[in-house]
Tab-separated table of C-alpha atoms in Angstrom:
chain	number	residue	atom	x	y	z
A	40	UNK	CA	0.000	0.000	0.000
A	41	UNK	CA	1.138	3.518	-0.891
A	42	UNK	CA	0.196	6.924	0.153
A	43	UNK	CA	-1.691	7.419	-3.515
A	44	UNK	CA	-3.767	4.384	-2.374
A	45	UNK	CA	-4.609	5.977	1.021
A	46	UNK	CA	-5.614	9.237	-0.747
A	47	UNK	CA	-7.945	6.825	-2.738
A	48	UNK	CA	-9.664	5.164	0.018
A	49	UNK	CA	-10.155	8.472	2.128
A	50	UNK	CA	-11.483	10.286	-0.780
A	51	UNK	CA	-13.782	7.428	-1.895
A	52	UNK	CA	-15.292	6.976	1.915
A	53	UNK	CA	-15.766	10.593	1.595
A	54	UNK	CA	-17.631	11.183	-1.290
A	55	UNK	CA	-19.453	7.640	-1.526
A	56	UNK	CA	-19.034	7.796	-5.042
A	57	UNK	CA	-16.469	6.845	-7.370
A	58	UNK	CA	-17.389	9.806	-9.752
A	59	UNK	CA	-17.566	12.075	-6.764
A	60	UNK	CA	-14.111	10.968	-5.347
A	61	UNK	CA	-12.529	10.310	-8.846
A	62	UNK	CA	-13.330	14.161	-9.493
A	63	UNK	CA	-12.011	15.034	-6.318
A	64	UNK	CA	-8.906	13.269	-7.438
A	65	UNK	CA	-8.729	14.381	-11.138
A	66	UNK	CA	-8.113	11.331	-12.226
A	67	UNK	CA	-10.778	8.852	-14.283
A	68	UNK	CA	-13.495	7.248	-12.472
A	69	UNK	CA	-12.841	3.672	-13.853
A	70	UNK	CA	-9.029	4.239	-13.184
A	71	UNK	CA	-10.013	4.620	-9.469
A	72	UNK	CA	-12.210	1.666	-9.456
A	73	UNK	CA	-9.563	-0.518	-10.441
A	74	UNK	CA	-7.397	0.825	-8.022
A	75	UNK	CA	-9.932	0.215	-4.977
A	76	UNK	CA	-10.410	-3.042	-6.379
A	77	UNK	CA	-6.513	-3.838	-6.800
A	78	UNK	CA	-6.542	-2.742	-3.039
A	79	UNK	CA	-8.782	-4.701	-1.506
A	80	UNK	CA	-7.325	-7.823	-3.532
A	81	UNK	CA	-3.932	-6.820	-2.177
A	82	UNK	CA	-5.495	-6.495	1.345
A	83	UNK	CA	-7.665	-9.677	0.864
A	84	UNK	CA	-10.746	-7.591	2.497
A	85	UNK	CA	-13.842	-5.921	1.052
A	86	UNK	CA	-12.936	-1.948	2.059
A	87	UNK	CA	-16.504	-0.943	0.311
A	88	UNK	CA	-19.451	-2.465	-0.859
A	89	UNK	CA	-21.605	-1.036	-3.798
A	90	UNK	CA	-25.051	0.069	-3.171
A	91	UNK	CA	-27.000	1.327	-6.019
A	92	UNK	CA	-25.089	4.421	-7.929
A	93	UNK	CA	-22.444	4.708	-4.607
A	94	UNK	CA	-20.325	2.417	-2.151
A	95	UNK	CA	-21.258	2.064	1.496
A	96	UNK	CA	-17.625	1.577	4.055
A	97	UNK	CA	-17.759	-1.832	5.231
A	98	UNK	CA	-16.455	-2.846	9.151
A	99	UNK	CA	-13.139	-3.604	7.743
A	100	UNK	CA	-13.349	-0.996	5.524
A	101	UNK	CA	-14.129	1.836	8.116
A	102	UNK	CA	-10.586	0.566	10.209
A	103	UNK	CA	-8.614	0.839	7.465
A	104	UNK	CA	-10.330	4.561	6.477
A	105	UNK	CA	-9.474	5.567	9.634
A	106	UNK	CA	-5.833	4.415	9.637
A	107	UNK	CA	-5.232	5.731	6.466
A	108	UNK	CA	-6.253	9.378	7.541
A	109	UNK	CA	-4.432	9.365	10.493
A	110	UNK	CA	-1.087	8.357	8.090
A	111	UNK	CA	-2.186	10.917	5.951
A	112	UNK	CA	-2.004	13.361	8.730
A	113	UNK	CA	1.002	12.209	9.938
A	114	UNK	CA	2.846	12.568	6.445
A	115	UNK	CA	1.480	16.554	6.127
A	116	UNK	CA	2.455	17.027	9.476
A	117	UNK	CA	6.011	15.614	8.378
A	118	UNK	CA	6.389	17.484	5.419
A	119	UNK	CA	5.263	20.632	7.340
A	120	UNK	CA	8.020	20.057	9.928
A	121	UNK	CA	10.515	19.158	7.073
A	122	UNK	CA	9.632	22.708	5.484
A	123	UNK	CA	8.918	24.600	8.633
A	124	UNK	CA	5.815	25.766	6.504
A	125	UNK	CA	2.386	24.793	6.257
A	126	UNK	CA	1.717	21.890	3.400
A	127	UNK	CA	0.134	24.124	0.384
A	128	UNK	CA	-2.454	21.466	0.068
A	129	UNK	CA	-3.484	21.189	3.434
A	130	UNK	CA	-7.407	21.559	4.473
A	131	UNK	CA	-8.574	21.575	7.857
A	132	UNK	CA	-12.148	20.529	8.219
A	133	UNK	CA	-14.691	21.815	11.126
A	134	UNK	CA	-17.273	20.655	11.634
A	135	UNK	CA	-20.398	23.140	13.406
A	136	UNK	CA	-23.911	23.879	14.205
A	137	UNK	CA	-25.835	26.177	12.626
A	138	UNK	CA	-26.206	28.706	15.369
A	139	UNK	CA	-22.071	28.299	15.908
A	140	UNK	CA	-20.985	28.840	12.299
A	141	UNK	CA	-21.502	33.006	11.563
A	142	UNK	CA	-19.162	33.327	15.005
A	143	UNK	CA	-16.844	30.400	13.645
A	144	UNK	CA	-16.842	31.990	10.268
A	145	UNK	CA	-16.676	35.239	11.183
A	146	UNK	CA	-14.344	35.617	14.384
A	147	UNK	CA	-12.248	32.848	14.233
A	148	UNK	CA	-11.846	31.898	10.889
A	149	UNK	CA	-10.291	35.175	10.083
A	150	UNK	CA	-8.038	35.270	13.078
A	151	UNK	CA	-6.758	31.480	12.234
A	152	UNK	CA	-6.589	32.438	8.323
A	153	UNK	CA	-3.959	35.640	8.773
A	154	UNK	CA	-1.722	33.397	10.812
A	155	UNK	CA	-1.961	30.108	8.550
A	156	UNK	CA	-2.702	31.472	5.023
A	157	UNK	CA	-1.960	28.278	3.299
A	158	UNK	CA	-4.552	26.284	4.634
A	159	UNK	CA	-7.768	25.802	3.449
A	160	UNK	CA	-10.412	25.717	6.074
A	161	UNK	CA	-13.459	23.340	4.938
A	162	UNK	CA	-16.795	23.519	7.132
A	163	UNK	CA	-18.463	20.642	7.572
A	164	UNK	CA	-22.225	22.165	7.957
A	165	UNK	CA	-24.202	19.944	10.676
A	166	UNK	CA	-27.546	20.064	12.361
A	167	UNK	CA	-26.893	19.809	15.953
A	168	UNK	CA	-25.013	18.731	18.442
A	169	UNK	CA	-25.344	15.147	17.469
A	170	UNK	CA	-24.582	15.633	13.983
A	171	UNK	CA	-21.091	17.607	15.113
A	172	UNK	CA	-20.023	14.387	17.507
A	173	UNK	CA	-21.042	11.679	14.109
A	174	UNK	CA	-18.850	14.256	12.414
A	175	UNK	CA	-15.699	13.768	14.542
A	176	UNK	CA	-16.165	10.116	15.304
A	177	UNK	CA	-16.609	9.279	11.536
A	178	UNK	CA	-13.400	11.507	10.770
A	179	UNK	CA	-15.628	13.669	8.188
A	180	UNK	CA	-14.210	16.517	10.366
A	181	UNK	CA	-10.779	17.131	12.884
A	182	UNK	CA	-12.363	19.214	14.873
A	183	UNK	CA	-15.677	20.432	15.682
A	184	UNK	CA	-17.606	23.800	17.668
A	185	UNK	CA	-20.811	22.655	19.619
A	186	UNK	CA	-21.746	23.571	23.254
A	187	UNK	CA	-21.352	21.297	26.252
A	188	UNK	CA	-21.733	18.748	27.438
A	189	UNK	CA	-20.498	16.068	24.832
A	190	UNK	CA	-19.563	12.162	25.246
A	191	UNK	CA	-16.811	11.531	27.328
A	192	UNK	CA	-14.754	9.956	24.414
A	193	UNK	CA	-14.283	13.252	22.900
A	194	UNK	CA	-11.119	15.686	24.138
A	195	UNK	CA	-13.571	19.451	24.741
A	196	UNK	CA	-11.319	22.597	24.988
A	197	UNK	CA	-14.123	25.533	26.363
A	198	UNK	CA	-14.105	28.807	25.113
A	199	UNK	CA	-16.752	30.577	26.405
A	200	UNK	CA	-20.434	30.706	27.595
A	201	UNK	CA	-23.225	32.336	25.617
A	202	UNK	CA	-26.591	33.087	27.374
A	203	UNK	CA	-29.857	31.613	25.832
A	204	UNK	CA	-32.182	33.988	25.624
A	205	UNK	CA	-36.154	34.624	24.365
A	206	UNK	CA	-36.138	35.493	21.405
A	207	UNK	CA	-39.993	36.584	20.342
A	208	UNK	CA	-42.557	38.484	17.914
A	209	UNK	CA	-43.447	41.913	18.928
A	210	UNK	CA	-46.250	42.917	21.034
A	211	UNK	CA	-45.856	40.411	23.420
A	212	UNK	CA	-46.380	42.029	26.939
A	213	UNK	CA	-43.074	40.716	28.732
A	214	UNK	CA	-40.601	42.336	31.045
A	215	UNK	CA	-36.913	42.265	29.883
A	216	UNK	CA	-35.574	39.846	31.873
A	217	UNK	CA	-38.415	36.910	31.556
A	218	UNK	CA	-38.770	35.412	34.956
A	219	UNK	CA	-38.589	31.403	34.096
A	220	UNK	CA	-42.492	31.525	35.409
A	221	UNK	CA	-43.351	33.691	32.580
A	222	UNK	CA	-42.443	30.586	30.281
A	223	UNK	CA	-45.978	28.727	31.577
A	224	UNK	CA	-48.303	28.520	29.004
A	225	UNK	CA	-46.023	30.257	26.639
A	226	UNK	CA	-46.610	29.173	22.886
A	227	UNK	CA	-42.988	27.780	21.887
A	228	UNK	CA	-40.876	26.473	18.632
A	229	UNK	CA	-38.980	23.688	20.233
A	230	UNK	CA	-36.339	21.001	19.120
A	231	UNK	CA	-37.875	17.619	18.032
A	232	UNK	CA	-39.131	15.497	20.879
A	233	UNK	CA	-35.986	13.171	21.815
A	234	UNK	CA	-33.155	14.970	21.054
A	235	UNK	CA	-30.461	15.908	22.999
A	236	UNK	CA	-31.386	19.575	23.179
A	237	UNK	CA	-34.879	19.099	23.721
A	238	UNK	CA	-33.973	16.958	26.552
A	239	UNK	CA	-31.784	19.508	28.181
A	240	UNK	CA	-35.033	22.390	27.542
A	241	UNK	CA	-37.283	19.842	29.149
A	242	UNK	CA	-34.820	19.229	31.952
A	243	UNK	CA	-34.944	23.194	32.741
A	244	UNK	CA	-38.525	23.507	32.351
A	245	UNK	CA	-39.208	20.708	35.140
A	246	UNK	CA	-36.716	22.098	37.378
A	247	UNK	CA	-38.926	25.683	37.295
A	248	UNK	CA	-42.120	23.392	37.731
A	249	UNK	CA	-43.196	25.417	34.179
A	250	UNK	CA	-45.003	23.878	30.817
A	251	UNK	CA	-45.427	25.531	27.846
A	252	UNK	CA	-47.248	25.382	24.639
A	253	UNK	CA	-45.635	23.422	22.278
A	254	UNK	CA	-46.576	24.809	18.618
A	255	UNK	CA	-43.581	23.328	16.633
A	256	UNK	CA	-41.368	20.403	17.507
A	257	UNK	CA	-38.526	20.258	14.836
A	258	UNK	CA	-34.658	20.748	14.524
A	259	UNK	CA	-35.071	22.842	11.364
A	260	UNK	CA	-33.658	25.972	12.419
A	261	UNK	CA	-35.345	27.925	9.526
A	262	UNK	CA	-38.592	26.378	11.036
A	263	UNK	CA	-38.007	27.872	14.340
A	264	UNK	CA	-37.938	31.505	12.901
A	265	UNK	CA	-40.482	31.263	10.420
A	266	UNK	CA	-42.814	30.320	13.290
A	267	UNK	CA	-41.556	33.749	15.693
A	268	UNK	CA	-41.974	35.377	12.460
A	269	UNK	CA	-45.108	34.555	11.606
A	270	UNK	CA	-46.543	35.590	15.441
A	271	UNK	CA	-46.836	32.089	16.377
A	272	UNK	CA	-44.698	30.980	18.894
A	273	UNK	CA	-41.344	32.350	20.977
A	274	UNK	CA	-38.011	30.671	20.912
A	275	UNK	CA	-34.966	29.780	23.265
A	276	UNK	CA	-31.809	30.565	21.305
A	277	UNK	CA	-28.238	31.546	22.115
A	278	UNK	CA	-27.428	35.577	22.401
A	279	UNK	CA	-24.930	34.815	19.491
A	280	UNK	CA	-27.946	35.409	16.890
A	281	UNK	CA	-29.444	38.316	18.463
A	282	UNK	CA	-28.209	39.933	15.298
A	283	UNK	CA	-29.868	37.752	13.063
A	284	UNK	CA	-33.373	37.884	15.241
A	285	UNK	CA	-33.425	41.776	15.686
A	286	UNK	CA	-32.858	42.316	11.781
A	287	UNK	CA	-35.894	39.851	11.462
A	288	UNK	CA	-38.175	42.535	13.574
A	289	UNK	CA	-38.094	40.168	16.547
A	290	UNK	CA	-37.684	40.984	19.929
A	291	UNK	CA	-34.882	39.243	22.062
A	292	UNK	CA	-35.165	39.539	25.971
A	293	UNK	CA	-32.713	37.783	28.254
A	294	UNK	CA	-34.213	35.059	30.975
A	295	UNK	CA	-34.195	35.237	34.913
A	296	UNK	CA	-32.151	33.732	36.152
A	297	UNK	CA	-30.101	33.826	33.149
A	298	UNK	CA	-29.144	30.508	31.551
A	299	UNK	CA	-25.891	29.953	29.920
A	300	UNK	CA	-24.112	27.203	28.097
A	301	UNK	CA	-20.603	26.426	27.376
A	302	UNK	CA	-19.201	26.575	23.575
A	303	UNK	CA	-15.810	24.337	23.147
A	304	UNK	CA	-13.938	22.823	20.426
A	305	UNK	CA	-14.030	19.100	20.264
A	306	UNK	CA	-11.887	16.306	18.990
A	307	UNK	CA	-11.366	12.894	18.795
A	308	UNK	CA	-8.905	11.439	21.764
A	309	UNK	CA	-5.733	11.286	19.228
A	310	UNK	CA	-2.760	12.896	17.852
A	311	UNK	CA	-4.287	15.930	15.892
A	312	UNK	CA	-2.801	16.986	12.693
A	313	UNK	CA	-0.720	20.090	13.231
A	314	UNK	CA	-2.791	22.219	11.711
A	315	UNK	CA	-5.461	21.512	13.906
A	316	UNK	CA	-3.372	22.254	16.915
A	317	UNK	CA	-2.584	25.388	15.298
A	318	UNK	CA	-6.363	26.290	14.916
A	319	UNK	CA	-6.568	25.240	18.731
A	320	UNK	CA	-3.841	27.577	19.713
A	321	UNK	CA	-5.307	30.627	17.414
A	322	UNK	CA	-8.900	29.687	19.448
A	323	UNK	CA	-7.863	29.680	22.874
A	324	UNK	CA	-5.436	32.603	22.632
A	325	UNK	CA	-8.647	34.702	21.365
A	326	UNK	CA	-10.885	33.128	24.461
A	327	UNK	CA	-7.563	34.534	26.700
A	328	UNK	CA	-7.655	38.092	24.704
């Protein structure tokens, strides 16, 4: 096995096409099939299994993907040391929520970007908190932005709290703080029944003996909105979109006592490529500025 064969089984687990991956490559789709296929003959294991138009990872295929991206690291991280420059090729991936990725994009990105210019940062767009921790253990992304808490086999590094706040449509008749008590009855937009977050909401709203109205039950975040802007329900979001909310005409009002959740960077308990310590460095020096 060489390093152009890893390339070919991390790009083909990637894509779940061979058109898709052979693009990715340049190089001809049936030039990469052969090459899987010479592979897994050399290997004397199936590393993916065809399903309809695309290829599904198979259990031994999904240990050797994983081994071959951490070699892959390894090797850029050489060459970068060898140099004492970043790899021109290199791309970091992050993976992030929805709420997360304007402050990712627009705060730390840029900070990260004018110390490392050669790397190419690739978001990996997810819909939760969930999605961010499949992200990191499938090793779609090498590091991820969610808030806390996350499974214990993940490596967190905090960098700060953002408050959740109310955001609503106007005309409502509520002080600024909301006392939690004011959430009784109140018509809400709410995450689907069963998922993390709307376990954690559920959690808060027993422990201030208050129920609301549940109008919406979905993880769409677009869904959410549409539903404050429409007059038909509040919602619980982080401060971070406050921005986004008050452009919409919506009003945002803080809760009391205020409720506040910790944001961190999250990773996978092994060696991370350098330029994902970098990215941690650039992070946690902006948390200490």
């Amino acid at each position: 096995m060489n390093l152009q064969q890893l390339r070919y089984v991390v790009a083909t687990a990637e894509h779940r096409t061979m058109t898709d991956a052979a693009r990715s490559l340049y190089i001809a789709q049936p030039a990469l099939s052969r090459a899987i296929r010479d592979l897994e003959r050399e290997l004397g294991m199936t590393l993916f299994a065809r399903s309809g138009r695309g290829v599904v990872v198979t259990a031994q295929g999904r240990r050797v993907v994983k081994l071959a991206r951490e070699a892959l690291d390894a090797v850029h991280e050489i060459e970068g040391l060898a140099n004492q420059t970043t790899p021109t090729d290199a791309e970091l991936r992050i993976a992030s929520t929805p709420s997360l990725e304007p402050g990712l994009a627009g705060r730390l990105l840029p900070a990260y970007a004018a110390e490392h210019p050669g790397v190419r940062v690739h978001i990996v767009r997810c819909d939760g908190r969930d999605g961010v921790v499949s992200a990191i253990r499938d090793q779609r992304a090498d590091l991820g932005l969610t808030d806390l808490p996350v499974p214990t086999d993940l490596i967190t590094h905090p960098l700060e709290r953002q408050e959740i706040v109310l955001i609503s449509p106007p005309g409502l008749d509520l002080p600024n703080p909301v006392p939690m008590g004011k959430l009784h009855g109140m018509r809400l937009a709410l995450p689907a029944r069963g998922s993390m977050r709307r376990r954690e909401l559920d959690a808060m709203f027993g422990k201030y003996a208050v129920t609301p109205v549940v109008v919406l039950e979905t993880d769409e975040r677009n869904g959410w909105l549409n539903a404050v802007r429409a007059g038909q329900a509040s919602l619980l979001w982080y401060r971070g979109m406050a921005e986004q909310a008050g452009r919409a005409g919506l009003v945002v009002r803080s809760l009391e006592p205020a409720v506040r959740r910790v944001i961190a960077v999250v990773h996978a308990r092994r060696r991370l490529p350098l330029i994902a310590q970098d990215f941690l460095a650039t992070a946690e020096k902006g948390t200490a500025a």
